[in-house]
Amino acid sequence: MIETLKHWDEELFLFLNAQHQDWLDPIMFGISGKLIWLPFYALLVYLIIRNAGKGSIWIFIGIALAILFSDQIASGFMKPFFERPRPCHDPRWEGIMFNYKHCGGMYGFASSHASNTFSLATYLLLTFHRKVKGFGWMFLWAALVSYSRIYLGVHYPADVIVGAIVGMISAVIAWWLVVKIKMTTIRKVEKMGK
């Protein structure tokens, strides 16, 4: 069963990866990078502060925890545990698959790009779902970044899907922890004030 799933994953990867276009290659490389997103992150910081005010410190703590959890599970635990080579490191695909400029570390399961972006998207949705309409578009951003990893030849679809799941679960855990810590802190401050 696992071998069948792995075969389907590889076939889907080869199909998706073959869809590249020369004009789109540098764009997808940029989407997969970090520097291009700095203005986007600055906008997110502004929106969080504008909508949460003084309470935004709790949101930033939660985001940091969510990304820490997701990144450590994907990169710190799963990649060295499963040791699944990235497609661009697999000699079977030499001359068959497309890889643009960069391959990355040896192992790719699960994608930390997918886990971290989906973690951020999920945390913001959990935090602002009642206050601010529209943070759902963050999932489109996370999906685009994740897809760019397949496009560039550095991840299989399963790497990305499992990474996204890890990210969403990490965000839920971080959100729950922050809510509990925040409520405990508020109760202690109220008791001290009485």
PDB file of C-alpha atoms in Angstrom:
ATOM      1  CA  MET A   1       0.000   0.000   0.000  1.00  0.00           C
ATOM      2  CA  ILE A   2       2.775   2.455   0.938  1.00  0.00           C
ATOM      3  CA  GLU A   3       4.652   1.632  -2.260  1.00  0.00           C
ATOM      4  CA  THR A   4       1.483   2.305  -4.292  1.00  0.00           C
ATOM      5  CA  LEU A   5       0.986   5.684  -2.590  1.00  0.00           C
ATOM      6  CA  LYS A   6       4.658   6.509  -3.164  1.00  0.00           C
ATOM      7  CA  HIS A   7       4.305   5.588  -6.849  1.00  0.00           C
ATOM      8  CA  TRP A   8       1.212   7.802  -7.238  1.00  0.00           C
ATOM      9  CA  ASP A   9       3.023  10.620  -5.436  1.00  0.00           C
ATOM     10  CA  GLU A  10       5.991  10.350  -7.799  1.00  0.00           C
ATOM     11  CA  GLU A  11       3.764  10.195 -10.878  1.00  0.00           C
ATOM     12  CA  LEU A  12       1.837  13.281  -9.737  1.00  0.00           C
ATOM     13  CA  PHE A  13       5.122  15.057  -9.044  1.00  0.00           C
ATOM     14  CA  LEU A  14       6.461  14.301 -12.533  1.00  0.00           C
ATOM     15  CA  PHE A  15       3.220  15.551 -14.099  1.00  0.00           C
ATOM     16  CA  LEU A  16       3.073  18.787 -12.068  1.00  0.00           C
ATOM     17  CA  ASN A  17       6.790  19.459 -12.362  1.00  0.00           C
ATOM     18  CA  ALA A  18       6.649  19.050 -16.161  1.00  0.00           C
ATOM     19  CA  GLN A  19       4.174  21.948 -16.436  1.00  0.00           C
ATOM     20  CA  HIS A  20       6.873  24.597 -15.967  1.00  0.00           C
ATOM     21  CA  GLN A  21       7.256  27.525 -18.370  1.00  0.00           C
ATOM     22  CA  ASP A  22      10.511  29.446 -18.889  1.00  0.00           C
ATOM     23  CA  TRP A  23       8.911  32.815 -18.132  1.00  0.00           C
ATOM     24  CA  LEU A  24       7.397  31.486 -14.899  1.00  0.00           C
ATOM     25  CA  ASP A  25      10.571  29.874 -13.533  1.00  0.00           C
ATOM     26  CA  PRO A  26      12.094  33.008 -11.924  1.00  0.00           C
ATOM     27  CA  ILE A  27       8.669  34.029 -10.565  1.00  0.00           C
ATOM     28  CA  MET A  28       8.175  30.667  -8.852  1.00  0.00           C
ATOM     29  CA  PHE A  29      11.748  30.829  -7.557  1.00  0.00           C
ATOM     30  CA  GLY A  30      10.928  34.228  -6.035  1.00  0.00           C
ATOM     31  CA  ILE A  31       7.653  32.946  -4.546  1.00  0.00           C
ATOM     32  CA  SER A  32       9.603  30.136  -2.917  1.00  0.00           C
ATOM     33  CA  GLY A  33      12.129  32.586  -1.439  1.00  0.00           C
ATOM     34  CA  LYS A  34      12.028  34.647   1.732  1.00  0.00           C
ATOM     35  CA  LEU A  35      13.057  38.190   0.789  1.00  0.00           C
ATOM     36  CA  ILE A  36      10.184  38.752  -1.623  1.00  0.00           C
ATOM     37  CA  TRP A  37       7.703  38.287   1.244  1.00  0.00           C
ATOM     38  CA  LEU A  38       9.177  40.924   3.613  1.00  0.00           C
ATOM     39  CA  PRO A  39       6.672  43.640   2.538  1.00  0.00           C
ATOM     40  CA  PHE A  40       3.869  41.081   2.919  1.00  0.00           C
ATOM     41  CA  TYR A  41       5.021  40.221   6.453  1.00  0.00           C
ATOM     42  CA  ALA A  42       5.279  43.926   7.292  1.00  0.00           C
ATOM     43  CA  LEU A  43       1.666  44.341   6.128  1.00  0.00           C
ATOM     44  CA  LEU A  44       0.614  41.405   8.316  1.00  0.00           C
ATOM     45  CA  VAL A  45       2.338  42.973  11.341  1.00  0.00           C
ATOM     46  CA  TYR A  46       0.507  46.242  10.648  1.00  0.00           C
ATOM     47  CA  LEU A  47      -2.882  44.492  10.277  1.00  0.00           C
ATOM     48  CA  ILE A  48      -2.355  42.499  13.473  1.00  0.00           C
ATOM     49  CA  ILE A  49      -1.407  45.585  15.493  1.00  0.00           C
ATOM     50  CA  ARG A  50      -4.253  47.609  13.969  1.00  0.00           C
ATOM     51  CA  ASN A  51      -6.818  44.932  14.819  1.00  0.00           C
ATOM     52  CA  ALA A  52      -5.480  43.685  18.161  1.00  0.00           C
ATOM     53  CA  GLY A  53      -3.751  46.729  19.655  1.00  0.00           C
ATOM     54  CA  LYS A  54      -1.996  45.863  22.919  1.00  0.00           C
ATOM     55  CA  GLY A  55      -3.198  42.282  22.631  1.00  0.00           C
ATOM     56  CA  SER A  56      -1.064  41.799  19.525  1.00  0.00           C
ATOM     57  CA  ILE A  57       1.860  40.648  21.709  1.00  0.00           C
ATOM     58  CA  TRP A  58      -0.110  37.451  22.414  1.00  0.00           C
ATOM     59  CA  ILE A  59      -0.664  36.954  18.688  1.00  0.00           C
ATOM     60  CA  PHE A  60       3.036  37.374  17.912  1.00  0.00           C
ATOM     61  CA  ILE A  61       3.915  34.907  20.689  1.00  0.00           C
ATOM     62  CA  GLY A  62       1.384  32.455  19.240  1.00  0.00           C
ATOM     63  CA  ILE A  63       2.693  32.858  15.689  1.00  0.00           C
ATOM     64  CA  ALA A  64       6.260  32.300  16.911  1.00  0.00           C
ATOM     65  CA  LEU A  65       5.184  29.145  18.777  1.00  0.00           C
ATOM     66  CA  ALA A  66       3.174  27.825  15.830  1.00  0.00           C
ATOM     67  CA  ILE A  67       6.064  28.290  13.397  1.00  0.00           C
ATOM     68  CA  LEU A  68       8.567  26.905  15.907  1.00  0.00           C
ATOM     69  CA  PHE A  69       6.446  23.763  16.350  1.00  0.00           C
ATOM     70  CA  SER A  70       5.794  23.303  12.636  1.00  0.00           C
ATOM     71  CA  ASP A  71       9.378  23.907  11.586  1.00  0.00           C
ATOM     72  CA  GLN A  72      10.883  21.642  14.242  1.00  0.00           C
ATOM     73  CA  ILE A  73       8.454  18.811  13.488  1.00  0.00           C
ATOM     74  CA  ALA A  74       9.001  19.027   9.707  1.00  0.00           C
ATOM     75  CA  SER A  75      12.729  19.811   9.571  1.00  0.00           C
ATOM     76  CA  GLY A  76      14.016  18.757  12.965  1.00  0.00           C
ATOM     77  CA  PHE A  77      12.134  15.468  13.294  1.00  0.00           C
ATOM     78  CA  MET A  78      10.497  14.236  10.082  1.00  0.00           C
ATOM     79  CA  LYS A  79      13.231  14.913   7.518  1.00  0.00           C
ATOM     80  CA  PRO A  80      15.996  13.085   9.423  1.00  0.00           C
ATOM     81  CA  PHE A  81      13.597  10.358  10.589  1.00  0.00           C
ATOM     82  CA  PHE A  82      12.069   9.436   7.214  1.00  0.00           C
ATOM     83  CA  GLU A  83      15.159  10.272   5.119  1.00  0.00           C
ATOM     84  CA  ARG A  84      13.167  10.615   1.905  1.00  0.00           C
ATOM     85  CA  PRO A  85      15.419  12.286  -0.661  1.00  0.00           C
ATOM     86  CA  ARG A  86      14.150  15.372  -2.420  1.00  0.00           C
ATOM     87  CA  PRO A  87      13.256  14.675  -6.062  1.00  0.00           C
ATOM     88  CA  CYS A  88      16.182  16.847  -7.188  1.00  0.00           C
ATOM     89  CA  HIS A  89      18.551  14.572  -5.226  1.00  0.00           C
ATOM     90  CA  ASP A  90      17.070  11.355  -6.634  1.00  0.00           C
ATOM     91  CA  PRO A  91      19.205  10.025  -9.519  1.00  0.00           C
ATOM     92  CA  ARG A  92      16.134   8.314 -11.036  1.00  0.00           C
ATOM     93  CA  TRP A  93      14.802  11.691 -12.170  1.00  0.00           C
ATOM     94  CA  GLU A  94      18.018  13.033 -13.683  1.00  0.00           C
ATOM     95  CA  GLY A  95      17.195  14.389 -17.119  1.00  0.00           C
ATOM     96  CA  ILE A  96      13.456  13.796 -16.533  1.00  0.00           C
ATOM     97  CA  MET A  97      12.433  16.361 -13.927  1.00  0.00           C
ATOM     98  CA  PHE A  98      12.891  20.131 -13.864  1.00  0.00           C
ATOM     99  CA  ASN A  99      14.915  21.800 -11.091  1.00  0.00           C
ATOM    100  CA  TYR A 100      15.481  25.543 -11.097  1.00  0.00           C
ATOM    101  CA  LYS A 101      18.732  26.900  -9.601  1.00  0.00           C
ATOM    102  CA  HIS A 102      18.578  25.324  -6.128  1.00  0.00           C
ATOM    103  CA  CYS A 103      17.898  21.909  -4.625  1.00  0.00           C
ATOM    104  CA  GLY A 104      18.247  22.320  -0.858  1.00  0.00           C
ATOM    105  CA  GLY A 105      19.121  19.743   1.796  1.00  0.00           C
ATOM    106  CA  MET A 106      19.148  16.037   1.062  1.00  0.00           C
ATOM    107  CA  TYR A 107      15.744  15.175   2.552  1.00  0.00           C
ATOM    108  CA  GLY A 108      12.347  16.664   1.800  1.00  0.00           C
ATOM    109  CA  PHE A 109       9.631  14.884   3.790  1.00  0.00           C
ATOM    110  CA  ALA A 110       7.902  16.945   5.072  1.00  0.00           C
ATOM    111  CA  SER A 111       8.106  20.401   3.493  1.00  0.00           C
ATOM    112  CA  SER A 112       8.934  23.079   6.044  1.00  0.00           C
ATOM    113  CA  HIS A 113       7.794  25.772   3.555  1.00  0.00           C
ATOM    114  CA  ALA A 114       4.347  24.143   3.563  1.00  0.00           C
ATOM    115  CA  SER A 115       4.297  23.555   7.317  1.00  0.00           C
ATOM    116  CA  ASN A 116       5.349  27.113   8.169  1.00  0.00           C
ATOM    117  CA  THR A 117       3.060  28.917   5.721  1.00  0.00           C
ATOM    118  CA  PHE A 118       0.031  26.812   6.614  1.00  0.00           C
ATOM    119  CA  SER A 119       0.867  27.251  10.285  1.00  0.00           C
ATOM    120  CA  LEU A 120       0.811  31.042   9.917  1.00  0.00           C
ATOM    121  CA  ALA A 121      -2.393  30.975   7.852  1.00  0.00           C
ATOM    122  CA  THR A 122      -4.165  28.707  10.344  1.00  0.00           C
ATOM    123  CA  TYR A 123      -3.044  30.690  13.381  1.00  0.00           C
ATOM    124  CA  LEU A 124      -4.282  33.974  11.910  1.00  0.00           C
ATOM    125  CA  LEU A 125      -7.588  32.414  10.904  1.00  0.00           C
ATOM    126  CA  LEU A 126      -8.104  31.006  14.418  1.00  0.00           C
ATOM    127  CA  THR A 127      -7.187  34.331  15.988  1.00  0.00           C
ATOM    128  CA  PHE A 128      -9.185  36.678  13.777  1.00  0.00           C
ATOM    129  CA  HIS A 129     -12.082  34.564  12.498  1.00  0.00           C
ATOM    130  CA  ARG A 130     -14.606  36.583  14.521  1.00  0.00           C
ATOM    131  CA  LYS A 131     -13.031  40.010  14.191  1.00  0.00           C
ATOM    132  CA  VAL A 132     -11.648  40.310  10.694  1.00  0.00           C
ATOM    133  CA  LYS A 133     -13.212  38.818   7.619  1.00  0.00           C
ATOM    134  CA  GLY A 134     -10.768  37.809   4.975  1.00  0.00           C
ATOM    135  CA  PHE A 135      -7.798  36.036   6.537  1.00  0.00           C
ATOM    136  CA  GLY A 136      -8.899  32.949   4.593  1.00  0.00           C
ATOM    137  CA  TRP A 137      -6.907  34.268   1.593  1.00  0.00           C
ATOM    138  CA  MET A 138      -3.795  33.337   3.591  1.00  0.00           C
ATOM    139  CA  PHE A 139      -4.484  29.718   2.641  1.00  0.00           C
ATOM    140  CA  LEU A 140      -4.209  30.643  -1.054  1.00  0.00           C
ATOM    141  CA  TRP A 141      -0.844  32.247  -0.302  1.00  0.00           C
ATOM    142  CA  ALA A 142       0.286  29.139   1.627  1.00  0.00           C
ATOM    143  CA  ALA A 143      -0.879  26.877  -1.210  1.00  0.00           C
ATOM    144  CA  LEU A 144       0.985  28.991  -3.807  1.00  0.00           C
ATOM    145  CA  VAL A 145       4.234  28.900  -1.811  1.00  0.00           C
ATOM    146  CA  SER A 146       3.795  25.148  -1.296  1.00  0.00           C
ATOM    147  CA  TYR A 147       3.071  24.508  -4.975  1.00  0.00           C
ATOM    148  CA  SER A 148       6.196  26.460  -5.931  1.00  0.00           C
ATOM    149  CA  ARG A 149       8.225  23.779  -4.136  1.00  0.00           C
ATOM    150  CA  ILE A 150       6.827  21.076  -6.455  1.00  0.00           C
ATOM    151  CA  TYR A 151       7.222  23.330  -9.484  1.00  0.00           C
ATOM    152  CA  LEU A 152      10.906  23.917  -8.653  1.00  0.00           C
ATOM    153  CA  GLY A 153      11.551  20.193  -8.220  1.00  0.00           C
ATOM    154  CA  VAL A 154      12.473  20.243  -4.536  1.00  0.00           C
ATOM    155  CA  HIS A 155       9.408  18.478  -3.059  1.00  0.00           C
ATOM    156  CA  TYR A 156       6.949  15.741  -3.903  1.00  0.00           C
ATOM    157  CA  PRO A 157       3.213  16.488  -3.483  1.00  0.00           C
ATOM    158  CA  ALA A 158       3.069  14.278  -0.360  1.00  0.00           C
ATOM    159  CA  ASP A 159       5.877  16.341   1.207  1.00  0.00           C
ATOM    160  CA  VAL A 160       3.751  19.438   0.739  1.00  0.00           C
ATOM    161  CA  ILE A 161       0.427  17.889   1.824  1.00  0.00           C
ATOM    162  CA  VAL A 162       1.882  16.370   4.994  1.00  0.00           C
ATOM    163  CA  GLY A 163       3.772  19.602   5.679  1.00  0.00           C
ATOM    164  CA  ALA A 164       0.519  21.568   5.410  1.00  0.00           C
ATOM    165  CA  ILE A 165      -1.196  19.184   7.846  1.00  0.00           C
ATOM    166  CA  VAL A 166       1.716  19.475  10.288  1.00  0.00           C
ATOM    167  CA  GLY A 167       1.491  23.260  10.032  1.00  0.00           C
ATOM    168  CA  MET A 168      -2.242  23.376  10.674  1.00  0.00           C
ATOM    169  CA  ILE A 169      -2.007  21.039  13.677  1.00  0.00           C
ATOM    170  CA  SER A 170       0.942  23.050  15.058  1.00  0.00           C
ATOM    171  CA  ALA A 171      -1.083  26.258  14.758  1.00  0.00           C
ATOM    172  CA  VAL A 172      -4.070  24.748  16.573  1.00  0.00           C
ATOM    173  CA  ILE A 173      -1.827  23.548  19.423  1.00  0.00           C
ATOM    174  CA  ALA A 174      -0.039  26.923  19.662  1.00  0.00           C
ATOM    175  CA  TRP A 175      -3.350  28.806  19.568  1.00  0.00           C
ATOM    176  CA  TRP A 176      -4.787  26.613  22.337  1.00  0.00           C
ATOM    177  CA  LEU A 177      -1.655  27.079  24.483  1.00  0.00           C
ATOM    178  CA  VAL A 178      -1.681  30.854  24.052  1.00  0.00           C
ATOM    179  CA  VAL A 179      -5.401  31.074  24.907  1.00  0.00           C
ATOM    180  CA  LYS A 180      -4.812  28.995  28.078  1.00  0.00           C
ATOM    181  CA  ILE A 181      -1.723  30.990  29.122  1.00  0.00           C
ATOM    182  CA  LYS A 182      -3.457  34.302  28.389  1.00  0.00           C
ATOM    183  CA  MET A 183      -6.552  33.345  30.417  1.00  0.00           C
ATOM    184  CA  THR A 184      -4.402  32.116  33.327  1.00  0.00           C
ATOM    185  CA  THR A 185      -2.400  35.349  33.279  1.00  0.00           C
ATOM    186  CA  ILE A 186      -5.548  37.492  33.199  1.00  0.00           C
ATOM    187  CA  ARG A 187      -7.029  35.569  36.169  1.00  0.00           C
ATOM    188  CA  LYS A 188      -3.826  35.989  38.193  1.00  0.00           C
ATOM    189  CA  VAL A 189      -3.741  39.732  37.485  1.00  0.00           C
ATOM    190  CA  GLU A 190      -7.428  40.039  38.468  1.00  0.00           C
ATOM    191  CA  LYS A 191      -6.786  38.172  41.745  1.00  0.00           C
ATOM    192  CA  MET A 192      -3.841  40.409  42.547  1.00  0.00           C
ATOM    193  CA  GLY A 193      -6.003  43.466  41.914  1.00  0.00           C
ATOM    194  CA  LYS A 194      -8.685  42.387  44.400  1.00  0.00           C
TER     195      LYS A 194
END
